[in-house]
Amino acid sequence: MSAIEITGLRKSFGSLEVLRGIDLRVESGEVVCVIGPSGSGKSTLLRCVNLLEEPTAGTVRVAGAEVTDPEVDIDAVRRRIGMVFQSFNLFPHLTALGNVMIAQRKVLKRGKEEAEKVARQNLARVGLDDKMDAYPAQLSGGQQQRVAIARALAMGPQVMLFDEPTSALDPELVGDVLGVMRGLAREGMTMMVVTHEMSFAREVADRVVFMDGGVVVEQGPPAQVIENPGHERTRTFLSRVL
Ligand code: ADP
Ligand code: MG
């Protein structure tokens, strides 16, 4: 059973077809980096996996459960899937600890003590042992993004989706966030990562997927797709970002 199994996925916004038949599997423990030009449908693809967007056609399975089944318990599905966005969206009036506790309390109905214990564990996991009581305004962008990662991890997800998690960060803060993600990959977390960080994709990805115009143009190990792409569209894209 694959961790994520996407079959014949299509998504239109009105007359604009953004995903035009995507077939993609992510195996348990695998790190898949999705690359491609702006507007190629990368975010929409991730958003269809946790049903932030409703697919127009096709199926998505996460850990065997079909998330596109109309009968599905969408909240149960979302609990299995951690998502990290470009923007961190922390609550400004809550500390790092409070931000990592709140969804555990509200969504998982965890007691205060357990939620706090799990929050502390996960803030430590992202290297913020000393920032538990800081408010978002007192944290750098990279630290805020690490709080957002800890918040997702605290829910105990089976897969983690990252949508350009470092794109909003000052260059000197990118490395810390990528370092945390590298650590998660090493721990065996199943991850689907949309990124423009080619060195991260090259080092960490088990597989790189190049998307353009709402389709998967090619996919394979980074050494193949990034170093020796088989398609002209991939070469053109890489020549712009590398
Ligand atoms: P990427 O993440 O690769 O840059 P997106 O998935 O964000 O691409 O967007 C793909 C296309 O879908 C773009 O043309 C974008 O304008 C369009 N799009 C995305 N979300 C919506 C929406 N909610 N309504 C209408 N068009 C959208
Ligand atoms: Mg995007």
mmCIF file with all atom_site columns, C-alpha atoms and ligand atoms in Angstrom, residues 42-44 163-164 194, ligand 2:
data_model
loop_
_atom_site.group_PDB
_atom_site.id
_atom_site.type_symbol
_atom_site.label_atom_id
_atom_site.label_alt_id
_atom_site.label_comp_id
_atom_site.label_asym_id
_atom_site.label_entity_id
_atom_site.label_seq_id
_atom_site.pdbx_PDB_ins_code
_atom_site.Cartn_x
_atom_site.Cartn_y
_atom_site.Cartn_z
_atom_site.occupancy
_atom_site.B_iso_or_equiv
_atom_site.pdbx_formal_charge
_atom_site.auth_seq_id
_atom_site.auth_comp_id
_atom_site.auth_asym_id
_atom_site.auth_atom_id
_atom_site.pdbx_PDB_model_num
ATOM   1 C  CA . LYS A 1 42  ? 1.970  22.178 -7.989 1.00 0.00 ? 42  LYS A CA 1
ATOM   2 C  CA . SER A 1 43  ? 0.029  23.858 -5.189 1.00 0.00 ? 43  SER A CA 1
ATOM   3 C  CA . THR A 1 44  ? -3.275 22.673 -6.578 1.00 0.00 ? 44  THR A CA 1
ATOM   4 C  CA . ASP A 1 163 ? 4.318  23.904 -0.336 1.00 0.00 ? 163 ASP A CA 1
ATOM   5 C  CA . GLU A 1 164 ? 7.384  26.090 -0.931 1.00 0.00 ? 164 GLU A CA 1
ATOM   6 C  CA . VAL A 1 194 ? 7.044  21.526 -3.619 1.00 0.00 ? 194 VAL A CA 1
HETATM 7 MG MG . MG  B 2 .   ? 2.356  27.131 -5.770 1.00 0.00 ? 2   MG  B MG 1
#
